[in-house]
Short mmCIF file of C-alpha atoms and ligand atoms in Angstrom, two decimals:
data_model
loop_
_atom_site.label_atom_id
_atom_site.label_comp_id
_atom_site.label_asym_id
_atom_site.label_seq_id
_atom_site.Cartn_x
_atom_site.Cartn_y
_atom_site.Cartn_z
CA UNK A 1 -16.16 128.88 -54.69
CA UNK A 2 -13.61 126.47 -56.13
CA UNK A 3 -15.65 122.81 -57.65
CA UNK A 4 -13.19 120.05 -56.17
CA UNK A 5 -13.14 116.69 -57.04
CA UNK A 6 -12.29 114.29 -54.01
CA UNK A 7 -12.84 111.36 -52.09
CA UNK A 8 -15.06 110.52 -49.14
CA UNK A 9 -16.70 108.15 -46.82
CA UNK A 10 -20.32 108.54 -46.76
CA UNK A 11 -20.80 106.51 -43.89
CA UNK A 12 -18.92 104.35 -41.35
CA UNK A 13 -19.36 101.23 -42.88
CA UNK A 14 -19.33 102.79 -46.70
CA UNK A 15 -15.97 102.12 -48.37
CA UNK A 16 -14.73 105.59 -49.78
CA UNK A 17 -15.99 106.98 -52.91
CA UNK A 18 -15.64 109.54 -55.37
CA UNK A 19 -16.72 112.97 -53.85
CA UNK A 20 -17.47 116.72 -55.44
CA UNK A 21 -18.16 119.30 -53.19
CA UNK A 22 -16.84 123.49 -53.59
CA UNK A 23 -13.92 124.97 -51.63
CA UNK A 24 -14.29 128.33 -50.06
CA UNK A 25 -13.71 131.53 -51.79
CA UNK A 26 -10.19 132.82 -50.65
CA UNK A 27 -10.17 134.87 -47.43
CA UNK A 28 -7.78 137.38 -47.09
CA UNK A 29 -5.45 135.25 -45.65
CA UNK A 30 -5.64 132.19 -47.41
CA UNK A 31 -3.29 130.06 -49.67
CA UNK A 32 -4.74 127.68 -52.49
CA UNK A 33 -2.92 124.55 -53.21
CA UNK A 34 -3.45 121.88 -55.61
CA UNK A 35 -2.66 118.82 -53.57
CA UNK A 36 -0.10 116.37 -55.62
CA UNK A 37 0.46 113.91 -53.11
CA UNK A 38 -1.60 113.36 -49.91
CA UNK A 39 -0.35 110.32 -47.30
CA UNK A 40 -2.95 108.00 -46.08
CA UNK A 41 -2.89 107.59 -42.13
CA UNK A 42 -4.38 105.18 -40.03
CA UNK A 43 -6.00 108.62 -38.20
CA UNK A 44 -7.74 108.84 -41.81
CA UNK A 45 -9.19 104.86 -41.01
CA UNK A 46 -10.24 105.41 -37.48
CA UNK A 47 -12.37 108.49 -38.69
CA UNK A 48 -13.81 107.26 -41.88
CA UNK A 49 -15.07 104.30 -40.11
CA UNK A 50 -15.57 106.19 -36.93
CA UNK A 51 -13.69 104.30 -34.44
CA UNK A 52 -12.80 107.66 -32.26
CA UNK A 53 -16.73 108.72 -32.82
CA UNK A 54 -17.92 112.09 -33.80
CA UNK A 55 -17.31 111.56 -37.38
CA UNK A 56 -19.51 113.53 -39.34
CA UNK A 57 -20.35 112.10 -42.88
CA UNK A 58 -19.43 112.85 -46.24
CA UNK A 59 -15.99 112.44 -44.44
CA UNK A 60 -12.76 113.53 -46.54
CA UNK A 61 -9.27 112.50 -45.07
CA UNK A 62 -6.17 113.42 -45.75
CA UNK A 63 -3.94 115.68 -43.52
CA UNK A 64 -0.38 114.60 -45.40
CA UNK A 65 -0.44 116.92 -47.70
CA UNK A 66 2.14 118.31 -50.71
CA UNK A 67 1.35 120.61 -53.14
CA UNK A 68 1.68 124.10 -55.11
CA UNK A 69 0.29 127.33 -54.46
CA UNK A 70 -1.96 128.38 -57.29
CA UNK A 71 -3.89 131.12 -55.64
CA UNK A 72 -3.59 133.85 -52.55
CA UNK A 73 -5.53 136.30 -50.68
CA UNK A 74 -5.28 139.97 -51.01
CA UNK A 75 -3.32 139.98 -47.38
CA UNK A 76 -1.07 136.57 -47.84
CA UNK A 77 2.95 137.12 -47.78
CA UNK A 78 4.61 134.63 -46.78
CA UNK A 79 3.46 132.75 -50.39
CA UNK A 80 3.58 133.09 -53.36
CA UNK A 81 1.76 131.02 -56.77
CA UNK A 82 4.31 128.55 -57.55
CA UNK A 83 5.67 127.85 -53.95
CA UNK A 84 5.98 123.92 -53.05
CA UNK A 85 3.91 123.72 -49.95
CA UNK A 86 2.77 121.49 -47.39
CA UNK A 87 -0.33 120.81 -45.39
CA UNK A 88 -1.00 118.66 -41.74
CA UNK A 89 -3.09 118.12 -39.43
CA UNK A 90 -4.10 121.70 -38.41
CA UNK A 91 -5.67 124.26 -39.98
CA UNK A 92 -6.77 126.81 -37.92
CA UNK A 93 -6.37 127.30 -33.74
CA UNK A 94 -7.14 130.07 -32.07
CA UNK A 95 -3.99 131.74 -31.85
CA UNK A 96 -4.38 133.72 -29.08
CA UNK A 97 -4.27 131.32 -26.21
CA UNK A 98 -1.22 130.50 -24.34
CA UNK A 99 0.03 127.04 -26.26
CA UNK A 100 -1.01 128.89 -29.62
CA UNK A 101 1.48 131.68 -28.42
CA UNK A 102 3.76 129.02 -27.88
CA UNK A 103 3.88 127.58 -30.86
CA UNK A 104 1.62 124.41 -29.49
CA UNK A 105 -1.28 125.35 -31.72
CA UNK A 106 -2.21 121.39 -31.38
CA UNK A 107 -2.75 121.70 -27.94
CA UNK A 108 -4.85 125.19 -28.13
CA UNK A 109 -7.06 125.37 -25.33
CA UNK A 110 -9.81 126.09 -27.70
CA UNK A 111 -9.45 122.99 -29.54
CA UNK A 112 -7.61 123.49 -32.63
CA UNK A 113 -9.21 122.73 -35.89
CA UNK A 114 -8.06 119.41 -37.67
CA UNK A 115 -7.78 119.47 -41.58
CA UNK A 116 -10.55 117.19 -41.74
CA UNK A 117 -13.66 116.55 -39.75
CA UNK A 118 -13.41 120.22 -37.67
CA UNK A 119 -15.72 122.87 -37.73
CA UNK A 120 -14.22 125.86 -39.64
CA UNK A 121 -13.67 128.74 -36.90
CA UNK A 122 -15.96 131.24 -39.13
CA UNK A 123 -18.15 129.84 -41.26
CA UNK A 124 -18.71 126.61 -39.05
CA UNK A 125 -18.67 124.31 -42.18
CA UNK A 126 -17.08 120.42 -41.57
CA UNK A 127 -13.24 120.87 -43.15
CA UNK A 128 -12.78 118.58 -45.78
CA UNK A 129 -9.07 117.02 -46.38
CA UNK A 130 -5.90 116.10 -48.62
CA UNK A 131 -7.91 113.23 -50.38
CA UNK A 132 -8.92 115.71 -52.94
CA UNK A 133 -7.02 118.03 -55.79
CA UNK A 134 -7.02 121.31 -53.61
CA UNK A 135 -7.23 122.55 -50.39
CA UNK A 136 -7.46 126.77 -49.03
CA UNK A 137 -6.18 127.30 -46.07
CA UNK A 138 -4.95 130.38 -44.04
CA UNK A 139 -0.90 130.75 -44.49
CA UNK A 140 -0.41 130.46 -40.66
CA UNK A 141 -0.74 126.59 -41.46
CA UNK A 142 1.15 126.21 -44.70
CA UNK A 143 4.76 125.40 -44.55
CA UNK A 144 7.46 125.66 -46.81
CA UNK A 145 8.70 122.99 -48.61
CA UNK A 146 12.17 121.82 -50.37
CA UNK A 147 12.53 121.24 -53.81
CA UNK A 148 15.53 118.76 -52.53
CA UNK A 149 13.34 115.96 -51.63
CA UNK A 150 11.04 113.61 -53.74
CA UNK A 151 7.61 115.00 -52.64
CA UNK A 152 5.68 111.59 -52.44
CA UNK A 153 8.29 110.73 -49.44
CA UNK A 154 7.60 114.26 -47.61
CA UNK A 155 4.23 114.45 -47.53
CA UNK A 156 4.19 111.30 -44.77
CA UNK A 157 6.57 113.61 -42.48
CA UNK A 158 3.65 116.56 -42.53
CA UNK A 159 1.85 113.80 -39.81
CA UNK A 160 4.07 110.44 -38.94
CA UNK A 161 7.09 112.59 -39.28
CA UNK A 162 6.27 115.53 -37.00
CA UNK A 163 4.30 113.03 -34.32
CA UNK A 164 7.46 110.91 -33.71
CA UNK A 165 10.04 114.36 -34.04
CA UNK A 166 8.16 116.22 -31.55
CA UNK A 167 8.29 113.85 -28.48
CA UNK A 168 11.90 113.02 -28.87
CA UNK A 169 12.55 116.58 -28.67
CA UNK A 170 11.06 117.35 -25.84
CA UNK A 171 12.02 114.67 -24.01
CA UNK A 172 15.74 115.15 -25.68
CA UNK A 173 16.16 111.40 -27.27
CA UNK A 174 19.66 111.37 -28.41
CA UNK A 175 23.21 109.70 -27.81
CA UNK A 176 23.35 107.26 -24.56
CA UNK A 177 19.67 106.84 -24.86
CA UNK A 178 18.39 102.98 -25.52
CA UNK A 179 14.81 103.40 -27.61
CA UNK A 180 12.43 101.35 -28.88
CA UNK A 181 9.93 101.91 -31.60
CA UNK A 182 6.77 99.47 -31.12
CA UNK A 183 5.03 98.96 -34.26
CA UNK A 184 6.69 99.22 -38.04
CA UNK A 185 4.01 101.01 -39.94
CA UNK A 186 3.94 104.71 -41.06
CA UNK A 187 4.48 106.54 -37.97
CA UNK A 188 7.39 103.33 -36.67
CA UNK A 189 9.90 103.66 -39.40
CA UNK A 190 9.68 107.64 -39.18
CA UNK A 191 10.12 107.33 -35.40
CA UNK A 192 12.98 104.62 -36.31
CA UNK A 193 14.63 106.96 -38.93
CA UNK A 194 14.45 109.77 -36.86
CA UNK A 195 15.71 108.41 -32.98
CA UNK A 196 19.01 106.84 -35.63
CA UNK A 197 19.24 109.88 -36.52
CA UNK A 198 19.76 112.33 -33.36
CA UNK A 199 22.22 108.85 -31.79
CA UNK A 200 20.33 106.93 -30.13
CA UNK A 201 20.57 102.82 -29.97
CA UNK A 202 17.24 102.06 -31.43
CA UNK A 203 15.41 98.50 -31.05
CA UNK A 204 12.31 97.66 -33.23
CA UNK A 205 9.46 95.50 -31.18
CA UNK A 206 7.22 94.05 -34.28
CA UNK A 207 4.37 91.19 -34.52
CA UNK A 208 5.97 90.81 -37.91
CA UNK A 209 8.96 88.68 -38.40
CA UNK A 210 8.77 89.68 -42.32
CA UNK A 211 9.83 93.06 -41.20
CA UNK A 212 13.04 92.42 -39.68
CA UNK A 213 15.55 93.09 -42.54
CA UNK A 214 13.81 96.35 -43.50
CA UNK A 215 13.92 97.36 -39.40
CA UNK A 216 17.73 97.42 -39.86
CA UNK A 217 17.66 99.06 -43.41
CA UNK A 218 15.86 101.63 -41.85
CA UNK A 219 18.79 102.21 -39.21
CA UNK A 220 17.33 100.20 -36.29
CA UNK A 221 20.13 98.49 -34.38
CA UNK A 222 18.18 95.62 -32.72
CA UNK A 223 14.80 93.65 -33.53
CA UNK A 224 12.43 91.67 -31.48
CA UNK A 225 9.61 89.98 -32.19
CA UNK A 226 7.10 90.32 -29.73
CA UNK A 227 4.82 87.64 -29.80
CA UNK A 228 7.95 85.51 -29.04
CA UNK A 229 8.16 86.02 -25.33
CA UNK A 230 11.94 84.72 -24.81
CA UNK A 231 12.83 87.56 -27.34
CA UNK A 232 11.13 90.00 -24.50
CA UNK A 233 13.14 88.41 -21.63
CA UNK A 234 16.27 89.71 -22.34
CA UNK A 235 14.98 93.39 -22.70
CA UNK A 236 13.42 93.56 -19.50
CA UNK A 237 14.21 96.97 -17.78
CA UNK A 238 16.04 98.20 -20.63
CA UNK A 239 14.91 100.98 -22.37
CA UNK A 240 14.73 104.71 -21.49
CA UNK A 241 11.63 105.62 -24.43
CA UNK A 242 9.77 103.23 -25.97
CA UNK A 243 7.60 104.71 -28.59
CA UNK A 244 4.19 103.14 -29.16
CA UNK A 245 3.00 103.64 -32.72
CA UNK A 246 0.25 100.91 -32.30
CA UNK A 247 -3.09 101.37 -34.07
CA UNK A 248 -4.93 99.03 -32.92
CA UNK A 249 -5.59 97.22 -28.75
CA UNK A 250 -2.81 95.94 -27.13
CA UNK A 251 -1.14 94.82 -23.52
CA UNK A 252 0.56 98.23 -22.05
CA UNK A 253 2.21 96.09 -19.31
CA UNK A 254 4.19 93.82 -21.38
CA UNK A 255 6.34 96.61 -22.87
CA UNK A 256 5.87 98.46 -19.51
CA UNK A 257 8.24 95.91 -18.30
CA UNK A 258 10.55 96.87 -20.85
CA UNK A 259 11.36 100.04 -19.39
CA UNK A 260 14.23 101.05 -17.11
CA UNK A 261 14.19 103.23 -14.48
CA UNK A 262 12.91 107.01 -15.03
CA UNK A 263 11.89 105.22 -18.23
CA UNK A 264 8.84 106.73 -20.21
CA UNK A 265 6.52 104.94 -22.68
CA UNK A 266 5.58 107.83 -25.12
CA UNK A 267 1.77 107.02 -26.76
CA UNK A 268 1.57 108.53 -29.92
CA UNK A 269 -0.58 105.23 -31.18
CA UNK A 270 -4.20 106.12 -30.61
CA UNK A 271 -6.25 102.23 -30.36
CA UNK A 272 -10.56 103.41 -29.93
CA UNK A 273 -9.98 100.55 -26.78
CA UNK A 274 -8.45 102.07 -23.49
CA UNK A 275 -5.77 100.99 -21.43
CA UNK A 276 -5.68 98.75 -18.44
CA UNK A 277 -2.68 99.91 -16.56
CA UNK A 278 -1.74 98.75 -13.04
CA UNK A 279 -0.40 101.36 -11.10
CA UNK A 280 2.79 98.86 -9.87
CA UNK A 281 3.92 98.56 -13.45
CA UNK A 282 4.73 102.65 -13.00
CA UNK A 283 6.01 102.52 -9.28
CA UNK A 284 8.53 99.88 -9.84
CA UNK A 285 11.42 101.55 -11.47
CA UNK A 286 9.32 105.36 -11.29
CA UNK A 287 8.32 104.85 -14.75
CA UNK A 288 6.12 106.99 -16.84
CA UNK A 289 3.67 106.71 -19.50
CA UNK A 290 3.27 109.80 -21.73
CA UNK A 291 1.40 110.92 -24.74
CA UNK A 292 1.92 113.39 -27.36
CA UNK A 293 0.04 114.91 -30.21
CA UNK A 294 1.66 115.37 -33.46
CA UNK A 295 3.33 118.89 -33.43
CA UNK A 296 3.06 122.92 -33.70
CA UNK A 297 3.53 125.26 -36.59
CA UNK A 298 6.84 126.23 -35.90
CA UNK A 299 8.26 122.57 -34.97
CA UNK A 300 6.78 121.30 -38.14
CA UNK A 301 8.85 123.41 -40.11
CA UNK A 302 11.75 123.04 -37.87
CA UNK A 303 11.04 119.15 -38.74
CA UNK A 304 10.66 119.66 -42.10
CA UNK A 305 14.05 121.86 -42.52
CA UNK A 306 15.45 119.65 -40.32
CA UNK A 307 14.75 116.39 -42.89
CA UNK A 308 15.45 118.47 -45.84
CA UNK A 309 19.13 118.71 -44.73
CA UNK A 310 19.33 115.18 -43.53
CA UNK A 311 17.82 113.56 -46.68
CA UNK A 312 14.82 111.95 -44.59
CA UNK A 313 11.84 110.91 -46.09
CA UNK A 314 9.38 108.21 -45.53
CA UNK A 315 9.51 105.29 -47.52
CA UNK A 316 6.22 105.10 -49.48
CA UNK A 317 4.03 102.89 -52.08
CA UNK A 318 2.32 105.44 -54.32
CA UNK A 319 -1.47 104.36 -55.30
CA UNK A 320 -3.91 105.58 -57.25
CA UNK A 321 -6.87 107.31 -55.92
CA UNK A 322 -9.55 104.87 -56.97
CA UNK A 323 -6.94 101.83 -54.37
CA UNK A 324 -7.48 103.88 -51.11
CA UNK A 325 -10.00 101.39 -49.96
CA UNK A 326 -7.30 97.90 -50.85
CA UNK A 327 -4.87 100.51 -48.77
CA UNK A 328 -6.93 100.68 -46.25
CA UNK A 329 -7.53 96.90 -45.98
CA UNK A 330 -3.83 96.37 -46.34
CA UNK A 331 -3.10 99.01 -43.05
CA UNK A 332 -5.09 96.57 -41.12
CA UNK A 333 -3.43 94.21 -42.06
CA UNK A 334 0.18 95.71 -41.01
CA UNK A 335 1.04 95.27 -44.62
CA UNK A 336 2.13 98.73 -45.25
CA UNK A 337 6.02 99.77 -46.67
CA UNK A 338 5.60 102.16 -45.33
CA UNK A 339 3.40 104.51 -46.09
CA UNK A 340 0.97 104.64 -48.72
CA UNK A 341 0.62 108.18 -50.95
CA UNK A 342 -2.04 109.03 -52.98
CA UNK A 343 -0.93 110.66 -56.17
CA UNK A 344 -3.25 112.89 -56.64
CA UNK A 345 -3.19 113.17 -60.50
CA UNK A 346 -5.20 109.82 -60.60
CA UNK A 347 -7.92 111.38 -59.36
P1 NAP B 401 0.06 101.92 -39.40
O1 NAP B 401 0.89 102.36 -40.54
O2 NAP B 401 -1.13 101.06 -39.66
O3 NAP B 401 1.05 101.18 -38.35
C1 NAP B 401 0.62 100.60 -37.16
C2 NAP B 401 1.54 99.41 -36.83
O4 NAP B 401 1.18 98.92 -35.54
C3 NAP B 401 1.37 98.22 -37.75
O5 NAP B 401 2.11 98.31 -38.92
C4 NAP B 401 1.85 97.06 -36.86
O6 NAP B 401 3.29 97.02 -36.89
C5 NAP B 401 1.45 97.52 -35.47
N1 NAP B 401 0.23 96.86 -35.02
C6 NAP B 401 -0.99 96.87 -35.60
N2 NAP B 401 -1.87 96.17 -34.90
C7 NAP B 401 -1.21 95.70 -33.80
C8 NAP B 401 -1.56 94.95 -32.66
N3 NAP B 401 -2.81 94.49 -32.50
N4 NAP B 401 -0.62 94.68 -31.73
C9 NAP B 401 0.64 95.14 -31.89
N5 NAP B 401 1.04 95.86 -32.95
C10 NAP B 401 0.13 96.14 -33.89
O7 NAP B 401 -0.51 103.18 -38.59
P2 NAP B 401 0.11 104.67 -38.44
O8 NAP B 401 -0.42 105.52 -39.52
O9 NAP B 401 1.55 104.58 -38.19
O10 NAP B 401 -0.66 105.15 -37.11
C11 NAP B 401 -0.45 104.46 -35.89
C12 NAP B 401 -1.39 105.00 -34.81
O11 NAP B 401 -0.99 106.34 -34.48
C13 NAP B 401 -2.86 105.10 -35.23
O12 NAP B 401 -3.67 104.75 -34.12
C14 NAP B 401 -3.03 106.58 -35.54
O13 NAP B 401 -4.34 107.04 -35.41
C15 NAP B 401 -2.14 107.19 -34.50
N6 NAP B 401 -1.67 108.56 -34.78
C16 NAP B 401 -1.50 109.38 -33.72
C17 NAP B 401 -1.00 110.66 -33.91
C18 NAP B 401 -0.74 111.56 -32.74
O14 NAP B 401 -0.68 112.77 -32.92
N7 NAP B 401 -0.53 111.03 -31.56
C19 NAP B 401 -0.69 111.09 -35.21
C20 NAP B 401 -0.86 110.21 -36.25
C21 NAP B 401 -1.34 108.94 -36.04
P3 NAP B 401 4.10 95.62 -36.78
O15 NAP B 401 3.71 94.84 -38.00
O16 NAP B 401 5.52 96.05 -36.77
O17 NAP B 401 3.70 94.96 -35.50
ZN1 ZN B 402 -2.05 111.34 -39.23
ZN1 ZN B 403 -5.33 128.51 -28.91
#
């Protein structure tokens, strides 16, 4: 067993506090990583306060995670101590269903286990996350990472990076299409970065007028504010994707509206509230509304690669440990540039 010093929520209403606890001895085919940077995502919010439910306490977050590999099992090849590595969301499926075959280990029809807040597939323990200064996990959910990029900006793309790559994939986002990002937070200005950079003409919707000039740093072509309704007016049946980032409740049907014909509105925004969605708002025009879960194995390094060569990152504020729970505060606020990263040598 490995002693680890971390972070975690003790309960939902508990703000998050230094945490010990002892990592697994290696299996066979597990990597060890000391973490050196670990994104905080409002995913790690919702389940520290548990607004999905089924959180089960001490909770650990973290599933953004950058780091070396200091230690392998007898059976591991594809690393090696020393490698730069990364960690997301996953960390185990059951790779023998059809998605996991695929490559869609996220959707694995055996529930695929999260980085944090999963029962561990052998021993049944509760994982325990990237706030904390290492993680073991098996090598079929590490991924390789370039020594090209500054690390603190990659470890955001190992969750808001490879939830806004994978949907415009699949759904081909590229030059000719008009796409909107709703909401400028972590997973916004990667989904912004990202549709700029496959062609297409990207708008930013925002409830933040402050965030205008960094929307068109970023690449974005247009801006709206949408509590200003006239600003909505002229986008009415305009856009083939929007892409909902929003964390918290919010009116489907205005942006609905938004959408031209064959037009989808792709939910990668999770909100605890549900929502009300007429069924005209999808018959006029044949729209769609869509979700998507962040990514598989293989499209997160594809992602990753694919960043590496286009100098993407994720523009980050690095904090100490001990600020997580001012970070939090702030991401409720919407006053995050954009992502926060812990740097994990504070700890
Ligand atoms: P974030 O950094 O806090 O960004 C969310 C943004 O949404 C805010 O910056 C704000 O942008 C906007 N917003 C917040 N409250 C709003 C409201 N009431 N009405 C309209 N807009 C509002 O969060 P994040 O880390 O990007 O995560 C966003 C959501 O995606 C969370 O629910 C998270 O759990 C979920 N998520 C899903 C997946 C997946 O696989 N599908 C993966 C990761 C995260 P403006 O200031 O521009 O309005
Ligand atoms: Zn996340
Ligand atoms: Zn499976």
């Amino acid at each position: 067993m490995t002693p680890t010093k971390g972070y975690a929520a003790q309960a939902a209403t508990e703000p998050l506090a230094p945490f010990s606890f002892e990592r697994r001895d290696l299996r066979p085919n597990d990597v060890q990583i000391e973490i050196l940077y670990c994104g905080v995502c409002h995913s790690d919010l919702h389940t520290a306060r548990n607004e999905w439910h089924g959180t089960t306490y001490p909770c650990v977050p973290g599933h953004e995670i950058v780091g070396r590999v200091t230690n392998v099992g007898e059976q591991v090849n594809k690393f090696k101590k020393g490698d730069l590595v990364g960690v997301g969301c996953l960390v185990d499926s059951c790779q023998k269903c059809d998605n996991c075959k695929q490559g869609l280990e996220q959707y694995c029809e055996e529930m695929p286990t999260q980085t944090y807040n999963s029962p561990d597939r052998i021993d049944q323990s509760v994982t325990k996350g990237g706030y904390s200064n290492n993680i073991i996990v098996s090598e079929n959910f590490v991924l390789s990472v370039s020594d090209k990029l500054p690390l603190e900006g990659v470890a955001p793309l190992l969750c808001a990076g490879i939830t806004t790559y994978s949907p415009m994939r699949h759904w081909k986002v590229g030059p000719g299409h008009k796409v909107a990002v709703l909401g400028l937070g972590g997973l916004g200005h990667m989904a912004v970065k990202l549709a700029v950079s496959f062609g297409a003409e990207v708008t930013m919707l925002s409830t933040s007028p402050s965030k205008e000039a960094d929307a068109k740093r970023l690449g974005a072509h247009k801006f709206a504010l949408t509590k200003d309704p006239e600003q909505l007016k002229g986008l009415a049946n305009y856009f083939d994707f929007i892409i909902d980032t929003v964390s918290a409740e919010h009116n489907y049907n205005m942006y609905l509206n938004l959408l031209n014909t064959d037009g989808v509105m792709i939910c990668v925004g999770a909100p605890p509230t549900p929502a009300q969605v007429p069924a005209f708002n999808l018959i006029f025009q044949r729209r769609s509304i869509a979700g998507s879960l962040i990514g598989g194995l293989p499209e997160t390094q594809e992602m990753l690669d694919y960043c590496a060569e286009h100098g993407i990152t994720s523009d980050v504020e690095v904090i100490a440990m001990k600020d997580i729970n001012t970070a939090y505060e702030r991401m409720l606020k919407g006053d995050v540039r954009y992502r926060f990263v812990i740097d994990m040598a504070t700890l």
